Amino acid sequence: MSDSLANDSGDLDQDDSQEELMTPAELISSLEEAWLNEKFSPELLESKSEVVECVLEQLTHMESNLQRVKKGDAKASIHRMEVDRIRFVLSSYLRSRLQKIEKFFPHVLEREKSRGEGAPSLLSPEEFAFAKEYHANTETYLKAVALKRMPPNLQALDLLKAVPEPCLDSFVFLRVKEKQENILIEPETDDQREYVVDLEEGSQHLMRYRTIAPLVSSGAVQLI
Amino acid sequence: MDPSEVEFLAEKEMVKIIPNFSLDKIYLIGGDLGPFNPGLPVDVPVWLALNLKQRQKCRVIPPEWMDVEKLEEMRELERKEEAFTPVPSPYYMELTKLLLNHASDNIPKADEIRTLVKDIWDTRIAKLRLSADSFISQQEAHAKLDNLTLMEINTIRAFFLDSLNCMYKLRSNLQPGSATGQFTDF
């Protein structure tokens, strides 16, 4: 017991120091990576709440500083432009997540429900609230508009079946950040054979998302 | 992805400018810039360079590769090789466009450069179309796309990926048993 506690706190310390080691510039680039990955992956990726929170903190800090400088300051206008650029990336990232939640809400909620204890959360608390509300509203709407006028035996509604799942077999473009060996490529047709490829660092590829999905969440490849 | 978003990413590339004002070091969230002294070249991101240029506060120094001779060599190489040749900058097209549109008076032979880059772009896009065609007709499952830039990928992304998905749906419905409810659209 004490062992596991010690381990836990050790892990926490490590996490903390990692976050502290991250410079604001690295923080911004990790936000940009998350943005591109989210934009191009067919399914909803893990929520990057820490990154989002840290960036927001930086932005509010900078904005409160900016309010104190007088108008017409050359430096302030440059800072303001940078803040606007970062805000754009941040909102585009959050928006693309919301779009995916709206599109796949039953599946997202299902995955969140079946997620194991301690596994990283797919949704931030706000996104989770949004997904639940969206789910409830869609259901109520469908019932009010059509279902309650149907014969009783047709009134049941299974949103999990009614809403299409994300298509993990879509192709994606990706750039390799850490060398990977022996990635199995499944054949397209029956008369082709499966084969393996090595992904060299810095190379770019086109392949099915399903093959490399774990590499996207581990950060070994970047979707482009 | 919208082309303007690719351009947004390109605006993060660094470019040298010669400012005509002086300003201390600026501590931006994404890194420090400056100090700015009149007449001394300094590295800044393209978005700032263009902003300063529009306010006539600096002169832009074009990147080294933005040079007629170098681009002519590149164009010849691109036409000769069957594969994609390495490009001088991952955002060559966007940077050419941005710099030539906003700072053409600082770039010697701007018109020639515009034509050359367009030629290189056209050659590469033609190659890209050819390879996309053979990718589909041979029903490949993996392709290596080294040296392609984001903007180039972006020009065929929507059309290409959607067609692949469409064909995948059609094909998986052909094989009985493999068709799941996964693709039933409304």
Tab-separated table of C-alpha atoms in Angstrom:
chain	number	residue	atom	x	y	z
A	1	MET	CA	0.000	0.000	0.000
A	2	SER	CA	2.662	2.436	1.045
A	3	ASP	CA	4.623	1.299	-1.981
A	4	SER	CA	1.870	2.086	-4.412
A	5	LEU	CA	1.331	5.433	-2.709
A	6	ALA	CA	4.992	6.243	-3.031
A	7	ASN	CA	4.866	5.245	-6.676
A	8	ASP	CA	1.823	7.356	-7.243
A	9	SER	CA	3.318	10.445	-5.735
A	10	GLY	CA	6.511	9.723	-7.677
A	11	ASP	CA	4.527	9.686	-10.886
A	12	LEU	CA	2.798	12.883	-9.929
A	13	ASP	CA	6.096	14.581	-9.214
A	14	GLN	CA	7.383	13.490	-12.554
A	15	ASP	CA	4.313	14.823	-14.301
A	16	ASP	CA	4.620	18.107	-12.489
A	17	SER	CA	8.251	18.562	-13.344
A	18	GLN	CA	7.508	17.699	-16.968
A	19	GLU	CA	4.877	20.378	-17.126
A	20	GLU	CA	7.127	22.884	-15.497
A	21	LEU	CA	9.912	22.061	-17.893
A	22	MET	CA	7.670	22.899	-20.823
A	23	THR	CA	8.396	26.415	-22.017
A	24	PRO	CA	5.499	28.556	-23.247
A	25	ALA	CA	6.815	28.114	-26.784
A	26	GLU	CA	6.671	24.322	-26.434
A	27	LEU	CA	3.217	24.641	-24.961
A	28	ILE	CA	2.031	26.537	-28.019
A	29	SER	CA	3.531	24.014	-30.393
A	30	SER	CA	1.915	21.153	-28.511
A	31	LEU	CA	-1.401	22.974	-28.842
A	32	GLU	CA	-0.808	23.291	-32.567
A	33	GLU	CA	0.003	19.597	-32.846
A	34	ALA	CA	-3.148	18.707	-30.958
A	35	TRP	CA	-5.100	21.056	-33.239
A	36	LEU	CA	-3.868	19.402	-36.453
A	37	ASN	CA	-4.314	15.889	-35.067
A	38	GLU	CA	-7.848	16.673	-34.008
A	39	LYS	CA	-8.634	18.261	-37.361
A	40	PHE	CA	-7.526	15.270	-39.389
A	41	SER	CA	-8.363	12.242	-37.296
A	42	PRO	CA	-11.721	10.661	-38.055
A	43	GLU	CA	-12.490	9.994	-34.380
A	44	LEU	CA	-12.419	12.148	-31.267
A	45	LEU	CA	-8.984	12.096	-29.639
A	46	GLU	CA	-8.071	12.255	-25.990
A	47	SER	CA	-8.806	15.593	-24.429
A	48	LYS	CA	-5.723	17.723	-23.862
A	49	SER	CA	-7.194	19.614	-20.928
A	50	GLU	CA	-3.840	20.495	-19.317
A	51	VAL	CA	-2.544	22.067	-22.505
A	52	VAL	CA	-5.761	24.014	-23.022
A	53	GLU	CA	-5.741	25.244	-19.429
A	54	CYS	CA	-2.091	26.282	-19.522
A	55	VAL	CA	-2.574	28.143	-22.787
A	56	LEU	CA	-5.660	29.898	-21.427
A	57	GLU	CA	-3.675	30.889	-18.360
A	58	GLN	CA	-0.919	32.341	-20.524
A	59	LEU	CA	-3.454	34.238	-22.598
A	60	THR	CA	-5.317	35.738	-19.645
A	61	HIS	CA	-2.038	36.669	-18.027
A	62	MET	CA	-0.857	38.391	-21.196
A	63	GLU	CA	-4.192	40.115	-21.726
A	64	SER	CA	-4.296	41.488	-18.202
A	65	ASN	CA	-0.781	42.820	-18.723
A	66	LEU	CA	-1.853	44.385	-21.995
A	67	GLN	CA	-4.705	46.230	-20.351
A	68	ARG	CA	-2.259	48.103	-18.207
A	69	VAL	CA	-0.191	49.560	-21.050
A	70	LYS	CA	-1.335	52.739	-22.695
A	71	LYS	CA	-2.725	52.884	-26.198
A	72	GLY	CA	-0.464	53.156	-29.209
A	73	ASP	CA	2.380	51.215	-27.672
A	74	ALA	CA	4.273	49.404	-30.453
A	75	LYS	CA	5.059	46.389	-28.319
A	76	ALA	CA	1.490	45.992	-27.110
A	77	SER	CA	0.140	45.756	-30.644
A	78	ILE	CA	2.599	42.982	-31.455
A	79	HIS	CA	1.665	41.128	-28.288
A	80	ARG	CA	-1.985	41.556	-29.124
A	81	MET	CA	-1.469	40.065	-32.565
A	82	GLU	CA	0.240	37.050	-31.053
A	83	VAL	CA	-2.521	36.593	-28.517
A	84	ASP	CA	-5.073	36.705	-31.338
A	85	ARG	CA	-3.203	34.071	-33.306
A	86	ILE	CA	-2.998	31.713	-30.337
A	87	ARG	CA	-6.655	32.301	-29.513
A	88	PHE	CA	-7.557	31.363	-33.077
A	89	VAL	CA	-5.752	28.022	-32.810
A	90	LEU	CA	-7.287	27.341	-29.423
A	91	SER	CA	-10.850	28.033	-30.509
A	92	SER	CA	-10.427	26.153	-33.751
A	93	TYR	CA	-9.175	23.173	-31.730
A	94	LEU	CA	-12.082	23.287	-29.302
A	95	ARG	CA	-14.572	23.844	-32.103
A	96	SER	CA	-13.402	20.835	-34.082
A	97	ARG	CA	-13.778	18.735	-30.935
A	98	LEU	CA	-17.318	19.987	-30.413
A	99	GLN	CA	-18.177	19.206	-34.023
A	100	LYS	CA	-17.002	15.648	-33.542
A	101	ILE	CA	-18.918	15.336	-30.292
A	102	GLU	CA	-22.075	16.496	-32.059
A	103	LYS	CA	-21.472	14.063	-34.862
A	104	PHE	CA	-20.683	10.985	-32.788
A	105	PHE	CA	-22.242	11.775	-29.414
A	106	PRO	CA	-23.694	8.347	-28.541
A	107	HIS	CA	-20.384	6.628	-29.299
A	108	VAL	CA	-18.368	9.241	-27.475
A	109	LEU	CA	-20.531	8.872	-24.390
A	110	GLU	CA	-20.376	5.111	-24.653
A	111	ARG	CA	-16.595	5.144	-24.785
A	112	GLU	CA	-16.418	7.530	-21.877
A	113	LYS	CA	-18.689	5.214	-19.870
A	114	SER	CA	-16.695	2.085	-20.623
A	115	ARG	CA	-13.351	3.726	-19.994
A	116	GLY	CA	-11.389	2.009	-17.249
A	117	GLU	CA	-10.608	3.579	-13.904
A	118	GLY	CA	-7.567	5.816	-14.239
A	119	ALA	CA	-7.512	5.728	-18.037
A	120	PRO	CA	-7.149	9.206	-19.527
A	121	SER	CA	-10.459	10.895	-20.118
A	122	LEU	CA	-11.699	11.384	-23.634
A	123	LEU	CA	-13.648	14.502	-22.750
A	124	SER	CA	-13.013	17.489	-20.575
A	125	PRO	CA	-15.678	18.026	-17.883
A	126	GLU	CA	-17.259	20.791	-19.974
A	127	GLU	CA	-17.284	18.654	-23.096
A	128	PHE	CA	-18.804	15.800	-21.137
A	129	ALA	CA	-21.619	18.050	-19.918
A	130	PHE	CA	-22.137	19.268	-23.481
A	131	ALA	CA	-22.276	15.736	-24.876
A	132	LYS	CA	-24.776	14.610	-22.252
A	133	GLU	CA	-26.993	17.604	-22.844
A	134	TYR	CA	-26.802	17.196	-26.591
A	135	HIS	CA	-27.738	13.559	-26.206
A	136	ALA	CA	-30.734	14.365	-24.018
A	137	ASN	CA	-31.909	17.170	-26.293
A	138	THR	CA	-31.651	15.089	-29.453
A	139	GLU	CA	-33.648	12.349	-27.833
A	140	THR	CA	-36.338	14.689	-26.600
A	141	TYR	CA	-36.529	16.365	-29.982
A	142	LEU	CA	-36.873	13.144	-31.928
A	143	LYS	CA	-39.544	11.973	-29.520
A	144	ALA	CA	-41.516	15.199	-29.616
A	145	VAL	CA	-41.376	15.597	-33.381
A	146	ALA	CA	-41.917	12.090	-34.656
A	147	LEU	CA	-41.609	9.158	-32.325
A	148	LYS	CA	-44.619	9.792	-30.138
A	149	ARG	CA	-46.843	9.727	-33.214
A	150	MET	CA	-45.508	6.314	-34.227
A	151	PRO	CA	-47.150	3.012	-33.316
A	152	PRO	CA	-45.976	1.961	-29.847
A	153	ASN	CA	-43.860	-0.911	-31.112
A	154	LEU	CA	-41.760	1.483	-33.211
A	155	GLN	CA	-41.210	4.069	-30.533
A	156	ALA	CA	-37.990	2.635	-29.148
A	157	LEU	CA	-34.940	4.606	-30.158
A	158	ASP	CA	-31.366	3.384	-30.037
A	159	LEU	CA	-29.128	6.332	-30.778
A	160	LEU	CA	-26.055	4.104	-30.734
A	161	LYS	CA	-27.416	2.396	-33.834
A	162	ALA	CA	-28.985	5.489	-35.340
A	163	VAL	CA	-25.858	7.635	-35.392
A	164	PRO	CA	-23.009	6.446	-37.637
A	165	GLU	CA	-19.748	5.516	-35.955
A	166	PRO	CA	-16.549	7.311	-36.847
A	167	CYS	CA	-14.988	5.538	-39.807
A	168	LEU	CA	-11.597	4.423	-38.552
A	169	ASP	CA	-10.733	2.997	-41.939
A	170	SER	CA	-10.390	6.425	-43.488
A	171	PHE	CA	-7.043	7.273	-44.951
A	172	VAL	CA	-4.956	9.960	-43.270
A	173	PHE	CA	-1.761	11.797	-44.138
A	174	LEU	CA	0.885	11.702	-41.448
A	175	ARG	CA	4.435	12.714	-40.641
A	176	VAL	CA	6.586	10.478	-38.457
A	177	LYS	CA	8.125	12.035	-35.363
A	178	GLU	CA	9.646	8.914	-33.820
A	179	LYS	CA	10.902	6.035	-35.905
A	180	GLN	CA	8.520	3.059	-35.948
A	181	GLU	CA	9.294	-0.415	-37.215
A	182	ASN	CA	7.129	-3.159	-38.608
A	183	ILE	CA	3.844	-1.445	-39.164
A	184	LEU	CA	1.513	-4.015	-40.653
A	185	ILE	CA	-0.340	-2.840	-43.731
A	186	GLU	CA	-3.471	-4.804	-44.418
A	187	PRO	CA	-4.328	-5.624	-48.007
A	188	GLU	CA	-7.020	-3.741	-49.867
A	189	THR	CA	-8.207	-6.656	-51.942
A	190	ASP	CA	-8.178	-10.392	-51.474
A	191	ASP	CA	-5.501	-11.043	-54.048
A	192	GLN	CA	-3.037	-8.711	-52.339
A	193	ARG	CA	-0.845	-9.726	-49.432
A	194	GLU	CA	-0.308	-7.883	-46.205
A	195	TYR	CA	3.164	-6.444	-45.712
A	196	VAL	CA	5.107	-4.437	-43.174
A	197	VAL	CA	6.699	-1.016	-43.524
A	198	ASP	CA	9.123	0.894	-41.341
A	199	LEU	CA	8.277	4.490	-40.669
A	200	GLU	CA	11.456	6.556	-40.738
A	201	GLU	CA	11.629	9.711	-38.712
A	202	GLY	CA	10.585	12.727	-40.734
A	203	SER	CA	9.014	10.721	-43.557
A	204	GLN	CA	5.415	11.287	-44.670
A	205	HIS	CA	2.854	8.631	-45.397
A	206	LEU	CA	-0.685	7.997	-46.488
A	207	MET	CA	-2.430	5.057	-44.823
A	208	ARG	CA	-5.479	3.939	-42.926
A	209	TYR	CA	-6.120	5.659	-39.625
A	210	ARG	CA	-6.848	2.350	-37.893
A	211	THR	CA	-3.259	1.166	-38.475
A	212	ILE	CA	-1.635	4.096	-36.771
A	213	ALA	CA	-4.300	5.261	-34.309
A	214	PRO	CA	-2.231	4.266	-31.223
A	215	LEU	CA	0.772	6.131	-32.619
A	216	VAL	CA	-1.282	9.311	-32.921
A	217	SER	CA	-2.300	9.258	-29.276
A	218	SER	CA	1.232	8.417	-28.145
A	219	GLY	CA	2.522	11.341	-30.176
A	220	ALA	CA	4.878	9.269	-32.347
A	221	VAL	CA	3.247	10.480	-35.536
A	222	GLN	CA	1.645	13.775	-36.470
A	223	LEU	CA	-1.363	13.932	-38.765
A	224	ILE	CA	-0.998	16.450	-41.568
B	1	MET	CA	-8.465	22.131	-44.006
B	2	ASP	CA	-8.924	25.562	-45.381
B	3	PRO	CA	-6.030	26.937	-47.490
B	4	SER	CA	-6.069	30.021	-45.296
B	5	GLU	CA	-5.240	27.799	-42.334
B	6	VAL	CA	-2.221	26.415	-44.156
B	7	GLU	CA	-1.216	29.988	-44.833
B	8	PHE	CA	-1.688	30.698	-41.136
B	9	LEU	CA	0.835	27.964	-40.348
B	10	ALA	CA	3.218	29.320	-42.972
B	11	GLU	CA	3.126	32.708	-41.287
B	12	LYS	CA	4.992	31.173	-38.376
B	13	GLU	CA	8.122	30.678	-40.499
B	14	MET	CA	10.972	33.038	-39.725
B	15	VAL	CA	12.149	35.665	-42.169
B	16	LYS	CA	14.845	38.336	-41.935
B	17	ILE	CA	13.842	41.977	-41.926
B	18	ILE	CA	15.711	45.264	-41.660
B	19	PRO	CA	13.687	47.505	-39.350
B	20	ASN	CA	13.816	51.295	-39.543
B	21	PHE	CA	12.870	51.822	-35.902
B	22	SER	CA	14.354	50.769	-32.616
B	23	LEU	CA	12.635	48.695	-29.986
B	24	ASP	CA	13.808	46.552	-27.081
B	25	LYS	CA	13.524	42.824	-27.006
B	26	ILE	CA	9.886	41.625	-27.041
B	27	TYR	CA	9.011	38.633	-24.903
B	28	LEU	CA	6.240	36.901	-26.807
B	29	ILE	CA	4.571	33.737	-25.526
B	30	GLY	CA	6.038	31.818	-28.436
B	31	GLY	CA	9.592	33.084	-27.907
B	32	ASP	CA	11.665	36.248	-27.715
B	33	LEU	CA	12.139	38.623	-30.629
B	34	GLY	CA	14.518	41.461	-31.234
B	35	PRO	CA	16.021	43.755	-30.135
B	36	PHE	CA	15.212	45.922	-33.146
B	37	ASN	CA	17.766	48.477	-34.321
B	38	PRO	CA	17.472	50.563	-37.477
B	39	GLY	CA	19.508	48.993	-40.264
B	40	LEU	CA	20.356	45.768	-38.446
B	41	PRO	CA	18.773	42.578	-39.799
B	42	VAL	CA	16.665	40.608	-37.329
B	43	ASP	CA	14.663	37.353	-37.529
B	44	VAL	CA	10.910	37.645	-37.069
B	45	PRO	CA	7.934	35.442	-37.973
B	46	VAL	CA	6.329	36.225	-41.314
B	47	TRP	CA	3.098	37.517	-39.739
B	48	LEU	CA	5.034	40.209	-37.916
B	49	ALA	CA	7.235	40.979	-40.911
B	50	LEU	CA	4.191	41.576	-43.094
B	51	ASN	CA	2.510	43.705	-40.467
B	52	LEU	CA	5.596	45.878	-40.070
B	53	LYS	CA	5.988	46.043	-43.822
B	54	GLN	CA	2.421	47.228	-44.270
B	55	ARG	CA	3.090	49.973	-41.770
B	56	GLN	CA	6.305	50.755	-43.678
B	57	LYS	CA	8.456	50.045	-40.697
B	58	CYS	CA	10.830	47.550	-42.262
B	59	ARG	CA	12.386	46.079	-45.363
B	60	VAL	CA	11.962	42.331	-45.928
B	61	ILE	CA	14.991	40.290	-46.954
B	62	PRO	CA	13.745	37.407	-49.121
B	63	PRO	CA	14.805	33.919	-47.984
B	64	GLU	CA	17.895	32.539	-49.719
B	65	TRP	CA	16.005	30.145	-51.932
B	66	MET	CA	13.836	32.913	-53.348
B	67	ASP	CA	16.336	33.548	-56.087
B	68	VAL	CA	15.849	33.223	-59.828
B	69	GLU	CA	18.906	31.018	-60.453
B	70	LYS	CA	18.195	28.632	-57.608
B	71	LEU	CA	14.556	28.337	-58.574
B	72	GLU	CA	15.453	27.703	-62.217
B	73	GLU	CA	17.685	24.834	-61.127
B	74	MET	CA	14.873	23.509	-59.005
B	75	ARG	CA	12.423	23.720	-61.838
B	76	GLU	CA	14.726	21.742	-64.152
B	77	LEU	CA	15.313	19.115	-61.488
B	78	GLU	CA	11.608	18.880	-60.735
B	79	ARG	CA	10.852	18.341	-64.424
B	80	LYS	CA	13.590	15.746	-64.854
B	81	GLU	CA	12.931	13.615	-61.794
B	82	GLU	CA	9.970	11.353	-61.619
B	83	ALA	CA	9.681	11.563	-57.838
B	84	PHE	CA	9.110	14.706	-55.845
B	85	THR	CA	12.330	16.634	-55.270
B	86	PRO	CA	13.032	18.202	-51.893
B	87	VAL	CA	11.667	21.726	-51.606
B	88	PRO	CA	13.631	24.583	-50.053
B	89	SER	CA	10.910	25.374	-47.548
B	90	PRO	CA	7.925	23.339	-46.374
B	91	TYR	CA	5.822	26.405	-47.146
B	92	TYR	CA	7.474	27.549	-50.358
B	93	MET	CA	4.251	28.294	-52.174
B	94	GLU	CA	2.581	30.169	-49.333
B	95	LEU	CA	5.695	32.177	-48.514
B	96	THR	CA	6.183	33.154	-52.147
B	97	LYS	CA	2.627	34.291	-52.330
B	98	LEU	CA	2.659	36.198	-49.049
B	99	LEU	CA	5.998	37.892	-49.594
B	100	LEU	CA	5.367	38.743	-53.227
B	101	ASN	CA	1.928	40.128	-52.533
B	102	HIS	CA	2.953	42.313	-49.648
B	103	ALA	CA	6.640	43.028	-50.109
B	104	SER	CA	7.338	42.699	-53.810
B	105	ASP	CA	9.302	45.946	-53.820
B	106	ASN	CA	11.913	44.319	-51.559
B	107	ILE	CA	12.343	41.248	-53.721
B	108	PRO	CA	14.439	41.485	-56.872
B	109	LYS	CA	12.839	40.035	-60.024
B	110	ALA	CA	9.559	39.396	-58.262
B	111	ASP	CA	7.671	38.554	-61.443
B	112	GLU	CA	10.177	35.976	-62.591
B	113	ILE	CA	10.107	34.358	-59.173
B	114	ARG	CA	6.344	34.216	-59.238
B	115	THR	CA	6.367	32.438	-62.605
B	116	LEU	CA	9.114	30.022	-61.584
B	117	VAL	CA	7.405	29.014	-58.365
B	118	LYS	CA	4.140	28.579	-60.223
B	119	ASP	CA	5.925	26.330	-62.755
B	120	ILE	CA	7.403	24.222	-59.973
B	121	TRP	CA	4.023	24.024	-58.288
B	122	ASP	CA	2.282	22.965	-61.516
B	123	THR	CA	4.847	20.252	-62.212
B	124	ARG	CA	4.477	18.906	-58.701
B	125	ILE	CA	0.704	18.962	-58.744
B	126	ALA	CA	0.719	17.095	-62.067
B	127	LYS	CA	2.935	14.441	-60.481
B	128	LEU	CA	0.665	14.330	-57.474
B	129	ARG	CA	-2.391	13.727	-59.645
B	130	LEU	CA	-0.586	10.959	-61.510
B	131	SER	CA	0.433	9.215	-58.317
B	132	ALA	CA	-3.030	9.599	-56.827
B	133	ASP	CA	-4.391	7.983	-59.959
B	134	SER	CA	-2.053	5.014	-59.767
B	135	PHE	CA	-2.647	4.709	-56.011
B	136	ILE	CA	-6.321	4.229	-56.702
B	137	SER	CA	-6.047	2.029	-59.770
B	138	GLN	CA	-3.631	-0.330	-58.025
B	139	GLN	CA	-5.682	-0.262	-54.842
B	140	GLU	CA	-2.692	0.403	-52.655
B	141	ALA	CA	-3.023	0.557	-48.892
B	142	HIS	CA	0.033	2.638	-48.140
B	143	ALA	CA	1.979	5.383	-49.859
B	144	LYS	CA	5.116	7.250	-48.953
B	145	LEU	CA	4.853	10.958	-49.604
B	146	ASP	CA	8.199	12.419	-48.726
B	147	ASN	CA	8.919	15.981	-49.788
B	148	LEU	CA	5.270	16.841	-50.281
B	149	THR	CA	4.256	20.065	-48.604
B	150	LEU	CA	1.152	20.644	-46.556
B	151	MET	CA	-0.369	22.939	-49.168
B	152	GLU	CA	0.118	20.309	-51.866
B	153	ILE	CA	-1.465	17.609	-49.738
B	154	ASN	CA	-4.242	20.010	-48.923
B	155	THR	CA	-5.162	20.605	-52.564
B	156	ILE	CA	-6.130	16.968	-53.057
B	157	ARG	CA	-7.074	16.027	-49.518
B	158	ALA	CA	-10.828	16.472	-49.510
B	159	PHE	CA	-11.457	15.001	-52.932
B	160	PHE	CA	-8.941	12.182	-52.632
B	161	LEU	CA	-9.822	10.969	-49.148
B	162	ASP	CA	-13.550	11.157	-49.790
B	163	SER	CA	-13.222	9.115	-52.963
B	164	LEU	CA	-11.129	6.524	-51.147
B	165	ASN	CA	-13.778	6.299	-48.446
B	166	CYS	CA	-16.521	5.992	-50.997
B	167	MET	CA	-14.729	3.204	-52.809
B	168	TYR	CA	-14.042	1.483	-49.530
B	169	LYS	CA	-17.731	1.523	-48.671
B	170	LEU	CA	-18.702	0.170	-52.053
B	171	ARG	CA	-16.108	-2.544	-51.873
B	172	SER	CA	-16.871	-3.627	-48.333
B	173	ASN	CA	-20.535	-3.888	-49.198
B	174	LEU	CA	-19.623	-6.210	-52.056
B	175	GLN	CA	-18.124	-8.751	-49.706
B	176	PRO	CA	-20.969	-10.268	-47.738
B	177	GLY	CA	-20.429	-10.435	-44.016
B	178	SER	CA	-17.895	-7.670	-43.898
B	179	ALA	CA	-20.533	-5.019	-44.293
B	180	THR	CA	-21.436	-3.689	-40.884
B	181	GLY	CA	-23.844	-1.000	-39.929
B	182	GLN	CA	-20.884	1.292	-39.637
B	183	PHE	CA	-21.468	3.250	-42.785
B	184	THR	CA	-25.179	3.655	-42.835
B	185	ASP	CA	-25.662	7.327	-43.305
B	186	PHE	CA	-28.887	9.105	-42.684
